[in-house]
Amino acid sequence: MSDFPTGGCLMGEMQPFSDAQLLRAYAERGAEAAFAEIVARHTDLVYSAALRQVYSPDLARDVTQSVFTDLAGKARTISATLNPEASLVGWLYRGTRFAARDLYRNETRRTQRERQAMAQLQTDSDTGVPPVWSEIAPHLDTALDELDDTDRDAVLLRYFKNQDLRTVGATLGISDDAAQKRVSRAVERLREFFAKRGVTVGASGLAVVISANAVQAAPVGLALTISTAATLTGTTLATTATVTATKAIAMTALQKTIVTATIAVLAGAGIYEARQAAQLREQVQTLQQQQAPLAEQIQQLQSEREDSARQLAALREDNERLNRNTAELLKLRGQAGLLRRQAAESINLKEESVFQGQTLGAWLISLDTLEFLGLEPKTNQVVAEAFQAMGDRAVPFLREELRSGDILRQTRAVKAARVIGPAAKELIPDILTVANLVADSGQDSLNESWALAALGPDAIGPLTSLFTNQNKWTKIRAVSAFREVPYNAEAAIPALLNALSDPENYVRTEAAPALTHLHRQLDAVIPALVKNLKDSDATVRRMTAFAIGELGMDGKPAVPALISLLKDDDVSVRSWSGDALKKIDPFAATQAGVK
């Protein structure tokens, strides 16, 4: 039995526990009621997101159970990284995307998905779903992926969980006003995303449609099923080694069968008893003269219920015994799977170098795994040390991976080069080749742009060459990469100035903060940014005002133009221009009426 209060509230004050507090109670004290509260809070959100992506209620149930099982297994690791007021909606949403993606890696399943999508759209039209939602739903999750983590969490809390701005701000650790700005900015980006796909809807209309339709009730009993299965699996996984916990995310077929059988008996017994009770009540009302036969039937039903209870107890006992017996089997299977993957990655390599017991190929796989678990920022240095310790063998090995023609191996090598940094600058030509191949295939070259930016000044020319790529996302990613370069990238300024007039609005949006981040050649940069303050796109005007504000006092030549924007038709442009004025010249801001 758990000592955790029912309903997720503090006894006496009745203040709701945050998700982080509930998860910590489960991880540290095994409070199953705390985990059940998390499941109850978020099952509808996870199930709805899964259903939009797999188009099948049965598959959506599987994805939902997989996500919460994953959460139970990683509860201790995740809870250690959360602040006390943090929400799990962002983690659960990303976990749903991963689980749904894995479910449809197989081409046959993708074909099935298309058929199910058509059936789902037909069902939506038959059940009175607004037409605009039918156009938005298939692309909603892809659109959310375009947002950064904090913006996505803000939208999920505000419109998927329908929380007020005060709660959103407290959860994100920001003020109410900051939460309002972040939500407005995120919704505007979603609106622009849909507009480019032919779905015309205003920002406020989009917010209403998402709030009303994005989350639907999960099937009755799903939360109970998930709580039982996930906490059972989480307890088993907690007793194994860390590697095993990572690999044993899903239950074995045998466990699924047993748990499903248990729940089925529970549900079946409940449904059977409810049906019989309804029949008995009807008989009592209509056959008052036949009390003796009725009493006999009641006695028979009680006997059947006792038999069902005994069968259920026996099934539970069998389930516990099988869980104990399969714990070691799970561990061995996880280790065997890891060995198979490592062997597959290194089959064509000769005499690989070893660091801390792992080969180059194994370190690449580890990099993927750590990123999936959300641990990448904490472990980049360890991976960098591994490749640096392997000396001259590391760069030739990564070059071989980049030229393999295998997209998975190329992506891992690109990520490794980014982690290593300037020491891997010899790989710049190969990474640029991969970036162009990715762009030609219509995909997003985010990893390649970030990797080039991390390799130092030698990558400035190759990175700016992507500014003219036909793939708009490749251009956007290449421009935005200069927003975080830790070195003097003044050589990129001419190309970034040209990007301010690019036909694609997102390129213009990213070019402004990239230029102010470099903080060079301001005599040429500031006039160009002032010109951009008159851009026809509100997002460009807003982001340019923000970028000028980051210059501080150096941005004074732009003060008159910023003051004129205080009368802009777009409220967010007015707000961000005021914020920029306060950073550059507080006195001028006060004189202009900025509060």
Coordinates of C-alpha atoms in Angstrom, one line a residue:
M1 CA 0.0 0.0 0.0
S2 CA 1.3 3.5 -0.8
D3 CA 1.3 6.4 1.7
F4 CA 0.7 8.8 -1.1
P5 CA -2.5 10.9 -0.7
T6 CA -5.4 10.0 -3.0
G7 CA -6.1 12.5 -5.8
G8 CA -2.6 14.0 -6.0
C9 CA -3.2 16.7 -3.3
L10 CA -1.5 17.7 -0.1
M11 CA -3.6 16.6 2.8
G12 CA -5.1 19.6 4.7
E13 CA -4.2 22.3 2.1
M14 CA -5.5 20.3 -0.8
Q15 CA -2.8 21.8 -3.1
P16 CA -2.3 19.7 -6.2
F17 CA 1.1 18.0 -6.5
S18 CA 3.1 18.9 -9.6
D19 CA 4.0 16.2 -12.1
A20 CA 7.6 16.4 -10.9
Q21 CA 6.6 15.8 -7.3
L22 CA 4.4 12.9 -8.3
L23 CA 7.1 11.2 -10.3
R24 CA 9.7 11.7 -7.6
A25 CA 7.3 10.1 -5.0
Y26 CA 7.0 7.1 -7.3
A27 CA 10.7 6.9 -8.1
E28 CA 11.9 7.2 -4.5
R29 CA 9.2 5.6 -2.5
G30 CA 7.4 3.4 -5.0
A31 CA 4.2 5.3 -4.6
E32 CA 2.0 3.6 -7.2
A33 CA -0.9 6.0 -6.4
A34 CA 1.4 8.9 -7.5
F35 CA 2.1 7.2 -10.8
A36 CA -1.6 6.5 -11.3
E37 CA -2.3 10.2 -10.8
I38 CA 0.2 11.0 -13.6
V39 CA -1.5 8.5 -15.9
A40 CA -5.0 9.9 -15.0
R41 CA -3.8 13.4 -15.8
H42 CA -2.2 12.8 -19.1
T43 CA -3.8 9.7 -20.7
D44 CA -6.2 11.7 -22.8
L45 CA -3.3 13.9 -24.2
V46 CA -1.0 11.0 -25.0
Y47 CA -3.8 8.8 -26.5
S48 CA -5.1 11.7 -28.7
A49 CA -1.6 12.5 -30.0
A50 CA -1.0 8.8 -30.7
L51 CA -4.3 8.5 -32.5
R52 CA -3.5 11.4 -34.8
Q53 CA -0.3 9.7 -35.9
V54 CA -1.2 6.0 -36.1
Y55 CA -4.9 6.4 -37.1
S56 CA -6.0 3.3 -35.2
P57 CA -7.5 3.2 -31.7
D58 CA -5.9 -0.2 -31.1
L59 CA -2.5 1.0 -32.1
A60 CA -3.0 4.3 -30.2
R61 CA -3.7 2.2 -27.1
D62 CA -0.4 0.3 -27.6
V63 CA 1.5 3.6 -28.1
T64 CA -0.1 5.1 -25.0
Q65 CA 0.8 2.1 -22.9
S66 CA 4.4 2.1 -24.3
V67 CA 4.9 5.8 -23.4
F68 CA 3.8 5.4 -19.8
T69 CA 5.8 2.1 -19.4
D70 CA 8.8 4.0 -20.6
L71 CA 8.1 6.7 -18.1
A72 CA 7.9 4.2 -15.2
G73 CA 11.2 2.5 -16.2
K74 CA 13.0 5.9 -16.4
A75 CA 11.2 7.5 -13.4
R76 CA 14.4 7.8 -11.2
T77 CA 16.5 9.3 -14.0
I78 CA 13.9 11.8 -15.2
S79 CA 12.8 12.9 -11.8
A80 CA 16.4 13.8 -10.9
T81 CA 16.5 16.4 -13.7
L82 CA 13.1 18.2 -13.1
N83 CA 12.5 21.3 -11.1
P84 CA 9.8 20.9 -8.4
E85 CA 7.0 22.6 -10.4
A86 CA 7.8 21.0 -13.8
S87 CA 5.2 19.4 -16.0
L88 CA 5.6 16.1 -17.9
V89 CA 3.5 17.1 -20.9
G90 CA 6.5 17.9 -23.0
W91 CA 8.3 14.7 -22.2
L92 CA 5.2 12.6 -22.7
Y93 CA 4.4 14.3 -26.0
R94 CA 8.0 13.7 -27.3
G95 CA 7.8 10.1 -26.1
T96 CA 4.5 9.7 -28.0
R97 CA 6.2 11.0 -31.2
F98 CA 9.1 8.5 -30.8
A99 CA 6.8 5.6 -30.0
A100 CA 4.5 6.3 -33.0
R101 CA 7.5 6.8 -35.3
D102 CA 9.0 3.4 -34.3
L103 CA 5.6 1.7 -34.8
Y104 CA 5.6 2.8 -38.5
R105 CA 9.1 2.2 -39.6
N106 CA 8.0 -0.8 -41.5
E107 CA 6.8 -0.1 -45.0
T108 CA 3.9 -2.5 -44.8
R109 CA 2.6 -0.7 -41.7
R110 CA 2.9 2.7 -43.5
T111 CA 0.6 1.4 -46.2
Q112 CA -1.8 0.2 -43.6
R113 CA -1.6 3.7 -42.0
E114 CA -2.6 5.4 -45.2
R115 CA -5.7 3.2 -45.4
Q116 CA -6.5 3.9 -41.8
A117 CA -6.0 7.6 -42.3
M118 CA -8.6 7.7 -45.0
A119 CA -11.0 5.8 -42.8
Q120 CA -10.3 8.1 -39.9
L121 CA -11.0 11.2 -42.1
Q122 CA -14.3 9.7 -43.2
T123 CA -15.2 9.0 -39.6
D124 CA -14.4 12.6 -38.6
S125 CA -16.6 13.9 -41.4
D126 CA -19.4 11.7 -40.3
T127 CA -19.2 12.7 -36.6
G128 CA -19.4 16.4 -37.1
V129 CA -15.8 17.4 -36.6
P130 CA -15.2 21.0 -38.0
P131 CA -13.7 20.9 -41.6
V132 CA -10.8 23.0 -40.6
W133 CA -9.8 20.5 -37.9
S134 CA -9.8 17.7 -40.5
E135 CA -7.2 19.8 -42.4
I136 CA -5.2 20.7 -39.4
A137 CA -5.1 17.4 -37.6
P138 CA -2.8 15.4 -40.0
H139 CA -0.1 18.1 -39.8
L140 CA -0.5 19.3 -36.2
D141 CA 2.2 17.1 -34.7
T142 CA 4.7 17.9 -37.5
A143 CA 3.9 21.6 -36.9
L144 CA 4.6 21.2 -33.1
D145 CA 7.9 19.5 -33.9
E146 CA 9.0 22.8 -35.6
L147 CA 8.7 24.7 -32.3
D148 CA 11.5 24.6 -29.7
D149 CA 10.9 22.6 -26.5
T150 CA 9.8 25.5 -24.3
D151 CA 7.4 26.9 -27.0
R152 CA 5.9 23.5 -27.6
D153 CA 5.5 22.9 -23.8
A154 CA 3.7 26.3 -23.5
V155 CA 1.2 25.4 -26.3
L156 CA 0.6 21.9 -24.8
L157 CA -0.1 23.3 -21.3
R158 CA -2.3 26.2 -22.6
Y159 CA -4.4 24.6 -25.3
F160 CA -4.0 20.8 -24.9
K161 CA -4.2 20.8 -21.0
N162 CA -6.3 24.1 -21.0
Q163 CA -4.3 25.6 -18.1
D164 CA -4.4 29.3 -17.4
L165 CA -1.4 31.6 -18.1
R166 CA -0.5 31.8 -14.4
T167 CA -0.2 28.0 -14.2
V168 CA 1.7 27.9 -17.5
G169 CA 4.1 30.5 -16.3
A170 CA 4.7 28.8 -13.0
T171 CA 5.3 25.5 -14.7
L172 CA 7.8 27.0 -17.1
G173 CA 9.4 29.2 -14.4
I174 CA 8.5 32.5 -16.1
S175 CA 6.1 35.3 -15.5
D176 CA 2.4 35.5 -16.7
D177 CA 3.3 38.1 -19.3
A178 CA 6.3 36.1 -20.5
A179 CA 4.0 33.1 -20.8
Q180 CA 1.5 35.1 -22.8
K181 CA 4.2 36.2 -25.2
R182 CA 5.6 32.8 -25.6
V183 CA 2.2 31.2 -26.3
S184 CA 1.3 34.0 -28.8
R185 CA 4.6 33.6 -30.6
A186 CA 4.2 29.8 -30.8
V187 CA 0.6 30.0 -32.1
E188 CA 1.7 32.5 -34.7
R189 CA 4.4 30.1 -35.9
L190 CA 1.8 27.3 -36.1
R191 CA -0.5 29.5 -38.1
E192 CA 2.2 30.3 -40.6
F193 CA 3.1 26.6 -40.8
F194 CA -0.5 25.7 -41.8
A195 CA -0.9 28.7 -44.1
K196 CA 2.0 27.4 -46.2
R197 CA 0.1 24.2 -46.5
G198 CA -3.1 25.9 -47.7
V199 CA -4.9 25.9 -44.4
T200 CA -6.1 29.4 -43.8
V201 CA -7.1 30.2 -40.2
G202 CA -6.4 33.1 -37.9
A203 CA -4.2 32.8 -34.8
S204 CA -7.2 33.1 -32.4
G205 CA -9.3 30.7 -34.5
L206 CA -6.4 28.2 -34.6
A207 CA -6.1 28.3 -30.8
V208 CA -9.8 27.7 -30.4
V209 CA -9.8 24.8 -32.9
I210 CA -6.8 23.1 -31.2
S211 CA -8.2 23.6 -27.7
A212 CA -11.6 22.1 -28.7
N213 CA -10.4 19.1 -30.7
A214 CA -6.7 18.2 -30.0
V215 CA -7.4 16.1 -26.9
Q216 CA -10.2 13.6 -26.8
A217 CA -11.2 11.2 -24.1
A218 CA -9.2 8.0 -24.0
P219 CA -11.2 4.6 -24.0
V220 CA -12.8 3.8 -20.6
G221 CA -10.4 1.7 -18.5
L222 CA -7.3 2.6 -20.4
A223 CA -5.8 4.6 -17.6
L224 CA -6.3 1.7 -15.1
T225 CA -4.8 -0.7 -17.5
I226 CA -1.8 1.5 -18.1
S227 CA -1.2 2.2 -14.4
T228 CA -1.2 -1.5 -13.6
A229 CA 1.0 -2.5 -16.4
A230 CA 3.4 0.4 -16.3
T231 CA 4.1 0.3 -12.6
L232 CA 4.5 -3.5 -12.7
T233 CA 7.1 -3.2 -15.5
G234 CA 8.7 -0.1 -13.9
T235 CA 9.3 -2.2 -10.7
T236 CA 10.9 -5.0 -12.7
L237 CA 13.1 -2.7 -14.7
A238 CA 14.3 -0.9 -11.5
T239 CA 16.1 -4.1 -10.3
T240 CA 18.2 -4.5 -13.5
A241 CA 21.4 -2.8 -14.7
T242 CA 21.1 0.6 -16.4
V243 CA 21.9 -0.8 -19.9
T244 CA 19.1 -3.4 -19.4
A245 CA 16.7 -0.7 -18.4
T246 CA 17.3 1.2 -21.6
K247 CA 16.8 -1.8 -23.8
A248 CA 13.8 -3.3 -22.0
I249 CA 11.4 -0.5 -22.6
A250 CA 8.5 -2.6 -23.8
M251 CA 7.2 -5.8 -22.1
T252 CA 7.8 -9.2 -23.6
A253 CA 5.0 -10.8 -25.5
L254 CA 4.6 -13.2 -22.6
Q255 CA 4.2 -10.4 -20.0
K256 CA 1.7 -8.6 -22.3
T257 CA -0.3 -11.7 -22.6
I258 CA -0.5 -12.3 -18.8
V259 CA -1.2 -8.7 -17.9
T260 CA -3.8 -8.5 -20.6
A261 CA -5.4 -11.7 -19.4
T262 CA -5.6 -10.4 -15.9
I263 CA -7.2 -7.2 -16.9
A264 CA -9.6 -9.0 -19.2
V265 CA -10.8 -11.2 -16.4
L266 CA -11.3 -8.2 -14.2
A267 CA -13.2 -6.3 -16.9
G268 CA -15.1 -9.4 -17.9
A269 CA -16.2 -10.2 -14.4
G270 CA -17.2 -6.5 -13.9
I271 CA -19.3 -6.4 -17.1
Y272 CA -20.8 -9.8 -16.4
E273 CA -21.8 -8.8 -12.8
A274 CA -23.2 -5.4 -14.0
R275 CA -25.4 -7.1 -16.6
Q276 CA -26.7 -9.7 -14.2
A277 CA -27.4 -7.0 -11.6
A278 CA -29.4 -5.0 -14.1
Q279 CA -31.4 -8.1 -15.0
L280 CA -32.1 -8.7 -11.3
R281 CA -33.2 -5.1 -10.7
E282 CA -35.7 -5.5 -13.6
Q283 CA -37.0 -8.7 -12.2
V284 CA -37.5 -7.2 -8.8
Q285 CA -39.5 -4.4 -10.3
T286 CA -41.6 -6.6 -12.5
L287 CA -41.9 -9.8 -10.6
Q288 CA -42.6 -8.9 -7.0
Q289 CA -44.5 -12.1 -6.5
Q290 CA -41.5 -14.3 -7.4
Q291 CA -39.1 -13.4 -4.6
A292 CA -38.1 -16.9 -3.8
P293 CA -36.8 -17.7 -7.3
L294 CA -35.1 -14.3 -7.4
A295 CA -33.3 -14.9 -4.1
E296 CA -32.1 -18.2 -5.6
Q297 CA -30.7 -16.4 -8.6
I298 CA -28.9 -13.9 -6.4
Q299 CA -27.3 -16.7 -4.4
Q300 CA -26.2 -18.3 -7.7
L301 CA -24.7 -15.0 -8.9
Q302 CA -22.8 -14.5 -5.6
S303 CA -21.4 -18.0 -6.0
E304 CA -20.3 -17.2 -9.5
R305 CA -18.7 -13.9 -8.3
E306 CA -16.7 -15.8 -5.6
D307 CA -15.5 -18.3 -8.3
S308 CA -14.4 -15.4 -10.5
A309 CA -12.6 -13.8 -7.5
R310 CA -10.7 -17.1 -6.8
Q311 CA -9.7 -17.4 -10.5
L312 CA -8.5 -13.8 -10.5
A313 CA -6.4 -14.4 -7.4
A314 CA -4.9 -17.5 -9.0
L315 CA -4.0 -15.4 -12.2
R316 CA -2.4 -12.7 -10.1
E317 CA -0.3 -15.3 -8.3
D318 CA 0.8 -16.8 -11.6
N319 CA 1.6 -13.4 -13.0
E320 CA 3.8 -12.5 -10.0
R321 CA 5.7 -15.8 -10.3
L322 CA 6.2 -15.3 -14.0
N323 CA 7.5 -11.8 -13.5
R324 CA 10.1 -13.1 -11.1
N325 CA 11.1 -15.9 -13.5
T326 CA 11.4 -13.5 -16.5
A327 CA 13.4 -10.8 -14.9
E328 CA 16.7 -12.5 -15.7
L329 CA 15.5 -13.3 -19.2
L330 CA 14.7 -9.7 -19.8
K331 CA 18.3 -8.8 -18.8
L332 CA 19.9 -11.4 -21.0
R333 CA 17.7 -10.3 -24.0
G334 CA 18.7 -6.7 -23.6
Q335 CA 22.4 -7.6 -23.4
A336 CA 22.1 -9.8 -26.5
G337 CA 20.3 -7.1 -28.5
L338 CA 23.0 -4.6 -27.6
L339 CA 25.7 -7.0 -28.8
R340 CA 23.9 -7.7 -32.0
R341 CA 23.6 -4.0 -32.8
Q342 CA 27.2 -3.3 -32.0
A343 CA 28.3 -6.2 -34.2
A344 CA 26.2 -4.9 -37.1
E345 CA 27.7 -1.4 -36.8
S346 CA 31.3 -2.6 -36.8
I347 CA 31.1 -5.5 -39.3
N348 CA 33.1 -3.7 -42.0
L349 CA 35.7 -2.0 -39.6
K350 CA 39.2 -3.2 -39.0
E351 CA 40.9 -3.2 -35.6
E352 CA 38.9 -0.4 -34.1
S353 CA 40.3 1.7 -31.3
V354 CA 38.8 1.2 -27.9
F355 CA 38.0 3.7 -25.1
Q356 CA 36.6 2.7 -21.7
G357 CA 35.8 -0.7 -23.2
Q358 CA 33.8 0.6 -26.2
T359 CA 34.7 0.7 -29.9
L360 CA 34.1 3.7 -32.2
G361 CA 31.0 2.1 -33.5
A362 CA 29.7 1.4 -30.0
W363 CA 30.3 5.0 -29.0
L364 CA 28.2 6.2 -32.1
I365 CA 25.3 4.0 -31.0
S366 CA 25.7 5.3 -27.4
L367 CA 25.4 8.9 -28.8
D368 CA 22.0 8.0 -30.4
T369 CA 20.8 6.3 -27.2
L370 CA 21.8 9.2 -24.9
E371 CA 20.1 11.7 -27.2
F372 CA 16.9 9.6 -27.1
L373 CA 16.9 9.6 -23.3
G374 CA 17.3 13.3 -23.2
L375 CA 20.8 13.1 -21.6
E376 CA 22.8 14.5 -24.5
P377 CA 23.8 17.9 -22.9
K378 CA 25.3 16.1 -19.9
T379 CA 27.3 13.5 -21.9
N380 CA 28.6 15.4 -24.9
Q381 CA 32.0 15.9 -23.1
V382 CA 32.3 12.2 -22.4
V383 CA 31.7 11.3 -26.0
A384 CA 34.1 14.0 -27.1
E385 CA 36.8 12.6 -24.8
A386 CA 36.1 9.1 -26.2
F387 CA 36.8 10.2 -29.8
Q388 CA 39.7 12.4 -28.9
A389 CA 41.3 9.6 -26.9
M390 CA 41.2 7.4 -30.0
G391 CA 43.6 9.7 -31.7
D392 CA 44.2 9.6 -35.5
R393 CA 41.8 6.7 -35.9
A394 CA 38.6 8.7 -35.0
V395 CA 38.5 11.1 -37.9
P396 CA 39.2 8.5 -40.7
F397 CA 36.6 6.3 -39.1
L398 CA 33.9 9.1 -39.1
R399 CA 34.9 9.9 -42.7
E400 CA 34.2 6.3 -43.7
E401 CA 30.8 6.5 -42.0
L402 CA 30.0 9.8 -43.8
R403 CA 30.8 8.2 -47.1
S404 CA 28.9 4.9 -46.4
G405 CA 25.7 6.0 -48.1
D406 CA 23.7 4.7 -45.1
I407 CA 21.6 7.6 -43.8
L408 CA 21.6 6.3 -40.2
R409 CA 25.4 5.9 -40.1
Q410 CA 25.9 9.3 -41.7
T411 CA 23.6 11.0 -39.2
R412 CA 25.5 9.4 -36.2
A413 CA 28.8 10.5 -37.7
V414 CA 27.6 14.1 -38.2
K415 CA 26.4 14.2 -34.5
A416 CA 29.8 12.9 -33.4
A417 CA 31.7 15.5 -35.4
R418 CA 29.6 18.2 -33.8
V419 CA 30.5 16.9 -30.3
I420 CA 34.2 16.7 -31.1
G421 CA 34.2 20.3 -32.5
P422 CA 37.1 22.0 -34.4
A423 CA 39.4 18.9 -34.0
A424 CA 37.2 17.2 -36.6
K425 CA 37.4 20.1 -39.1
E426 CA 38.9 17.7 -41.7
L427 CA 35.4 16.3 -42.1
I428 CA 33.9 19.7 -43.3
P429 CA 33.7 18.7 -47.0
D430 CA 32.1 15.3 -46.3
I431 CA 29.5 16.9 -43.9
L432 CA 28.7 19.5 -46.6
T433 CA 28.2 16.7 -49.1
V434 CA 25.8 15.0 -46.7
A435 CA 23.9 18.2 -46.1
N436 CA 23.3 18.7 -49.8
L437 CA 22.2 15.1 -50.2
V438 CA 19.7 15.5 -47.3
A439 CA 18.5 18.8 -48.8
D440 CA 18.1 17.2 -52.3
S441 CA 15.9 14.5 -50.7
G442 CA 13.6 17.1 -49.3
Q443 CA 14.6 16.5 -45.7
D444 CA 15.6 18.9 -42.9
S445 CA 19.5 19.3 -42.6
L446 CA 19.4 20.5 -39.0
N447 CA 22.1 18.2 -37.7
E448 CA 24.5 19.0 -40.6
S449 CA 24.2 22.8 -40.2
W450 CA 24.8 22.6 -36.4
A451 CA 27.8 20.3 -37.0
L452 CA 29.4 22.6 -39.5
A453 CA 28.9 25.6 -37.1
A454 CA 30.6 23.6 -34.4
L455 CA 33.7 22.9 -36.5
G456 CA 35.1 26.4 -36.3
P457 CA 35.9 29.3 -38.7
D458 CA 37.0 27.0 -41.5
A459 CA 33.3 26.0 -41.9
I460 CA 32.0 29.5 -42.4
G461 CA 32.3 29.3 -46.2
P462 CA 30.7 25.9 -46.6
L463 CA 27.9 26.8 -44.2
T464 CA 27.1 30.1 -46.0
S465 CA 27.0 28.2 -49.3
L466 CA 23.9 26.5 -48.0
F467 CA 22.1 30.0 -47.9
T468 CA 21.3 29.5 -51.6
N469 CA 20.1 25.9 -51.4
Q470 CA 16.8 25.2 -53.1
N471 CA 15.5 23.5 -49.9
K472 CA 14.1 26.3 -47.7
W473 CA 14.6 24.4 -44.5
T474 CA 18.3 23.9 -45.3
K475 CA 18.6 27.6 -45.8
I476 CA 16.8 28.4 -42.6
R477 CA 18.9 25.9 -40.5
A478 CA 22.2 27.2 -42.0
V479 CA 21.3 30.9 -41.2
S480 CA 20.1 30.0 -37.7
A481 CA 23.3 28.1 -37.0
F482 CA 25.2 31.5 -36.7
R483 CA 23.0 32.5 -33.8
E484 CA 25.1 30.3 -31.4
V485 CA 28.7 30.2 -32.9
P486 CA 31.2 30.7 -30.1
Y487 CA 33.9 32.2 -32.4
N488 CA 34.4 35.3 -34.6
A489 CA 32.4 34.6 -37.7
E490 CA 32.6 38.1 -39.2
A491 CA 33.3 36.6 -42.6
A492 CA 29.7 35.4 -42.7
I493 CA 28.2 39.0 -42.4
P494 CA 28.0 39.7 -46.2
A495 CA 26.0 36.5 -46.7
L496 CA 23.8 37.2 -43.7
L497 CA 23.1 40.7 -44.9
N498 CA 21.9 39.2 -48.2
A499 CA 19.7 36.8 -46.3
L500 CA 17.8 39.7 -44.9
S501 CA 16.2 40.1 -48.3
D502 CA 15.6 36.4 -49.0
P503 CA 12.1 35.6 -50.4
E504 CA 11.5 33.1 -47.5
N505 CA 10.3 34.9 -44.4
Y506 CA 11.8 32.4 -42.0
V507 CA 15.2 33.0 -43.5
R508 CA 14.8 36.8 -42.9
T509 CA 13.6 36.1 -39.4
E510 CA 16.7 34.0 -38.5
A511 CA 19.2 36.3 -40.2
A512 CA 18.5 39.3 -37.9
P513 CA 19.4 37.6 -34.5
A514 CA 22.3 35.9 -36.3
L515 CA 23.8 39.3 -37.3
T516 CA 23.4 40.8 -33.8
H517 CA 24.9 37.7 -32.2
L518 CA 28.1 38.2 -34.2
H519 CA 28.2 41.9 -33.0
R520 CA 30.5 43.0 -35.8
Q521 CA 30.4 45.7 -38.6
L522 CA 27.5 47.5 -36.9
D523 CA 27.8 50.5 -39.2
A524 CA 26.5 48.2 -42.0
V525 CA 24.4 45.9 -40.0
I526 CA 22.2 48.3 -38.1
P527 CA 21.0 50.2 -41.2
A528 CA 20.1 46.9 -42.8
L529 CA 18.2 45.8 -39.7
V530 CA 16.3 49.2 -39.6
K531 CA 15.2 48.5 -43.2
N532 CA 14.0 45.1 -42.1
L533 CA 11.8 46.7 -39.5
K534 CA 9.5 47.7 -42.4
D535 CA 9.2 44.1 -43.7
S536 CA 5.6 43.2 -44.7
D537 CA 5.8 40.1 -42.5
A538 CA 5.0 40.7 -38.8
T539 CA 7.2 37.9 -37.6
V540 CA 10.2 39.4 -39.4
R541 CA 9.5 42.8 -37.9
R542 CA 9.0 41.3 -34.4
M543 CA 12.2 39.2 -34.5
T544 CA 14.3 42.1 -36.0
A545 CA 13.2 44.4 -33.1
F546 CA 14.2 41.7 -30.7
A547 CA 17.6 41.3 -32.4
I548 CA 18.3 45.0 -32.3
G549 CA 17.4 45.0 -28.6
E550 CA 20.2 42.4 -28.0
L551 CA 22.8 45.0 -29.1
G552 CA 22.0 47.1 -26.0
M553 CA 23.4 50.7 -26.1
D554 CA 25.1 49.9 -29.5
G555 CA 21.6 49.8 -31.0
K556 CA 20.9 53.5 -30.4
P557 CA 20.9 54.4 -34.2
A558 CA 17.8 52.2 -34.5
V559 CA 15.8 54.0 -31.7
P560 CA 13.7 56.3 -34.0
A561 CA 12.7 53.3 -36.2
L562 CA 11.7 51.3 -33.0
I563 CA 9.7 54.2 -31.7
S564 CA 7.7 54.2 -35.0
L565 CA 7.0 50.5 -34.5
L566 CA 5.1 51.3 -31.3
K567 CA 2.2 52.2 -33.6
D568 CA 2.5 48.9 -35.6
D569 CA -0.8 47.1 -36.5
D570 CA 0.5 43.9 -34.8
V571 CA 0.3 43.9 -31.0
S572 CA 3.3 41.6 -30.7
V573 CA 5.5 43.8 -32.8
R574 CA 4.5 46.8 -30.6
S575 CA 5.3 44.8 -27.5
W576 CA 8.7 43.5 -28.7
S577 CA 9.7 46.9 -30.0
G578 CA 9.0 48.4 -26.6
D579 CA 11.1 45.8 -24.9
A580 CA 14.0 46.5 -27.3
L581 CA 13.7 50.2 -26.5
K582 CA 14.0 49.6 -22.8
K583 CA 17.2 47.6 -23.3
I584 CA 18.8 50.2 -25.6
D585 CA 17.7 53.6 -24.2
P586 CA 15.4 53.4 -21.1
F587 CA 14.9 57.2 -21.1
A588 CA 13.8 57.3 -24.8
A589 CA 11.5 54.3 -24.0
T590 CA 9.9 56.2 -21.1
Q591 CA 9.5 59.4 -23.3
A592 CA 7.8 57.3 -25.9
G593 CA 5.2 55.9 -23.4
V594 CA 6.7 52.4 -23.0
K595 CA 5.8 51.0 -19.6

